[in-house]
Short mmCIF file of C-alpha atoms in Angstrom, two decimals:
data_model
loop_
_atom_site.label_atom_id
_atom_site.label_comp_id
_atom_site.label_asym_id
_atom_site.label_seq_id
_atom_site.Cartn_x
_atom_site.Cartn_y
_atom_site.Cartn_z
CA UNK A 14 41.31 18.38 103.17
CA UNK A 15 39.91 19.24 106.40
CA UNK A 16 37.88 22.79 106.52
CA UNK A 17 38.52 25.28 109.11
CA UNK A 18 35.42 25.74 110.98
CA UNK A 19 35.52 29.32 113.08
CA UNK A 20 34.18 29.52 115.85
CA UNK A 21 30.37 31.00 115.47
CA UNK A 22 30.79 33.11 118.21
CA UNK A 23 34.30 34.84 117.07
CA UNK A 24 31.88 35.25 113.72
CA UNK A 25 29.39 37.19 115.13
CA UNK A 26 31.93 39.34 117.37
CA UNK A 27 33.51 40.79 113.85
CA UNK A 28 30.15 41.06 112.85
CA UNK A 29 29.52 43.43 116.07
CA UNK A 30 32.86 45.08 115.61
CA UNK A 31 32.56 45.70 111.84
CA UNK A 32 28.94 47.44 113.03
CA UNK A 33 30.13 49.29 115.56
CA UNK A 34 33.16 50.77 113.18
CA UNK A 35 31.04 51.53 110.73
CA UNK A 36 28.45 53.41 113.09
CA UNK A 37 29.99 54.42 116.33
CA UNK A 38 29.71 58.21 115.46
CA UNK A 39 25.44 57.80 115.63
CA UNK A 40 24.76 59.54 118.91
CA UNK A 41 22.00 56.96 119.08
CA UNK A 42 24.29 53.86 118.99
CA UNK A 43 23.76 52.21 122.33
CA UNK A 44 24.35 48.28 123.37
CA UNK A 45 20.57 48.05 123.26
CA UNK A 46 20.54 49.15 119.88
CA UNK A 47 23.44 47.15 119.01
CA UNK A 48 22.01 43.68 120.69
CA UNK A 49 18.87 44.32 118.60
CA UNK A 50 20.04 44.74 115.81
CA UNK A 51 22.00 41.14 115.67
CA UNK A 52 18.48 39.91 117.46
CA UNK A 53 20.54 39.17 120.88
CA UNK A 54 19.93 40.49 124.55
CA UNK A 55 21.87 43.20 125.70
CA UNK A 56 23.48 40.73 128.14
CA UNK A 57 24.40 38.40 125.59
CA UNK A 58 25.99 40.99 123.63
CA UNK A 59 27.92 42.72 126.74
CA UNK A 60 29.25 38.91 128.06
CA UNK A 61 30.61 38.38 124.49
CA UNK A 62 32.32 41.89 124.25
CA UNK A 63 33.83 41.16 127.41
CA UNK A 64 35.05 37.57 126.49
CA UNK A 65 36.22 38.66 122.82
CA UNK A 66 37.71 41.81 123.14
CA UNK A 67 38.62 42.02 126.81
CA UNK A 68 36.81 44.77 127.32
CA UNK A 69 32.89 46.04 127.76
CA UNK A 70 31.10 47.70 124.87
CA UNK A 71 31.12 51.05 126.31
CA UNK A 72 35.00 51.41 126.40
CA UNK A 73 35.29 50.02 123.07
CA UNK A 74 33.09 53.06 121.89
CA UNK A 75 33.87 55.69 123.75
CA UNK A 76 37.91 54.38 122.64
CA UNK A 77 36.84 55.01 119.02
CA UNK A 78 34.77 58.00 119.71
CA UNK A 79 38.21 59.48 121.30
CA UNK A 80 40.65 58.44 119.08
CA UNK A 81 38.34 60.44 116.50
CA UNK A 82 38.34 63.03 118.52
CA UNK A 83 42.00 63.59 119.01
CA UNK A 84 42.57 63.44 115.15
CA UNK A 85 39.48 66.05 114.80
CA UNK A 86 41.57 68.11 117.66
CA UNK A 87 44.43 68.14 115.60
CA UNK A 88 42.94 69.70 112.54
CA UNK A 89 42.70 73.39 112.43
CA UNK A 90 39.33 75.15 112.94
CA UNK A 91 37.59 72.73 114.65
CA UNK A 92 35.07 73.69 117.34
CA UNK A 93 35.06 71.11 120.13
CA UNK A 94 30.97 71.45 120.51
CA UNK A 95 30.98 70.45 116.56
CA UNK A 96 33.81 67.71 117.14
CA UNK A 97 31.53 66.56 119.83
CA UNK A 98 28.61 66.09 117.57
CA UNK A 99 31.03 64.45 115.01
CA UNK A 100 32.21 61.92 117.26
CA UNK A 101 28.60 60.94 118.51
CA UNK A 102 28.43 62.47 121.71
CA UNK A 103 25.46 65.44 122.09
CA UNK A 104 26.14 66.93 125.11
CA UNK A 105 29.42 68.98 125.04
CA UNK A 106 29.95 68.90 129.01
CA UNK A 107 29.72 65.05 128.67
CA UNK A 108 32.63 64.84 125.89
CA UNK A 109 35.22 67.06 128.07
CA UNK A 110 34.60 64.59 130.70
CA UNK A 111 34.81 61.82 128.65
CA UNK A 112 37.93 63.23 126.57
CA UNK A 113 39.65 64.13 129.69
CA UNK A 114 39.39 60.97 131.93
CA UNK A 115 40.91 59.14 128.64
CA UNK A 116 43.64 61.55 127.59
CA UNK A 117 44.28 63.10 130.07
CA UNK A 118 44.03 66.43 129.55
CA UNK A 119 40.97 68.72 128.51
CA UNK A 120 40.11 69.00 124.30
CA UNK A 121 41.13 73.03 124.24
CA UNK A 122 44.56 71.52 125.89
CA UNK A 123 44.81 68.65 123.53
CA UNK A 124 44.10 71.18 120.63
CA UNK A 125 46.66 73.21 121.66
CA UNK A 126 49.36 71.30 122.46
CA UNK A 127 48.57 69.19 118.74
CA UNK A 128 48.25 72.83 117.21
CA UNK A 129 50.62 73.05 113.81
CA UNK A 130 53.41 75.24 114.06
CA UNK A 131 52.97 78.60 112.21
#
């Protein structure tokens, strides 16, 4: 019986992804830190994102970051400066851009629109 062998490369890019789920809310989670902490460069690490998941390591965390987001904006009582901080992003200005460009719309909108019916 012949043994699958995967790919080492496809290995390591779960491991990344399986990192990144687990910590993409740290406001201090950065490629840098990422590359690091699997001991590769920061290029290394942002041509293997690319290759693997078709897109660069900022979009992939700034895509979880917002989906986060938009569940947090559905919730009642939420302030968007403490959904902000919840979703890893420190500077409130910088998550309504950031919201907006991938929704759409701004996070009071969102929260609205999402808003349960009384």
């Amino acid at each position: 019986q012949e043994s699958i062998v995967q790919d080492p490369m496809v290995q390591l890019m779960q491991q990344i992804i399986a990192y990144i789920d687990c910590h993409f809310t740290d406001p201090m989670l950065s490629q840098s830190f990422v590359a690091d902490h699997f001991r590769i460069s920061t290029y290394s690490l942002s041509r293997l994102f690319k290759s693997k998941a078709g897109i660069n390591f900022t979009e992939y965390v700034t895509g979880k970051r917002m989906q986060l987001a938009q569940k947090l904006l559905q919730q009642e009582d939420n302030a968007i400066a403490s959904i902000a901080a919840q979703v890893g992003i420190s500077s409130v200005n910088y998550f309504y851009k950031v919201f907006k460009t991938f929704t759409g719309t701004s996070p009071a909108k969102y929260m609205k629109s999402h808003a349960k019916e009384e």
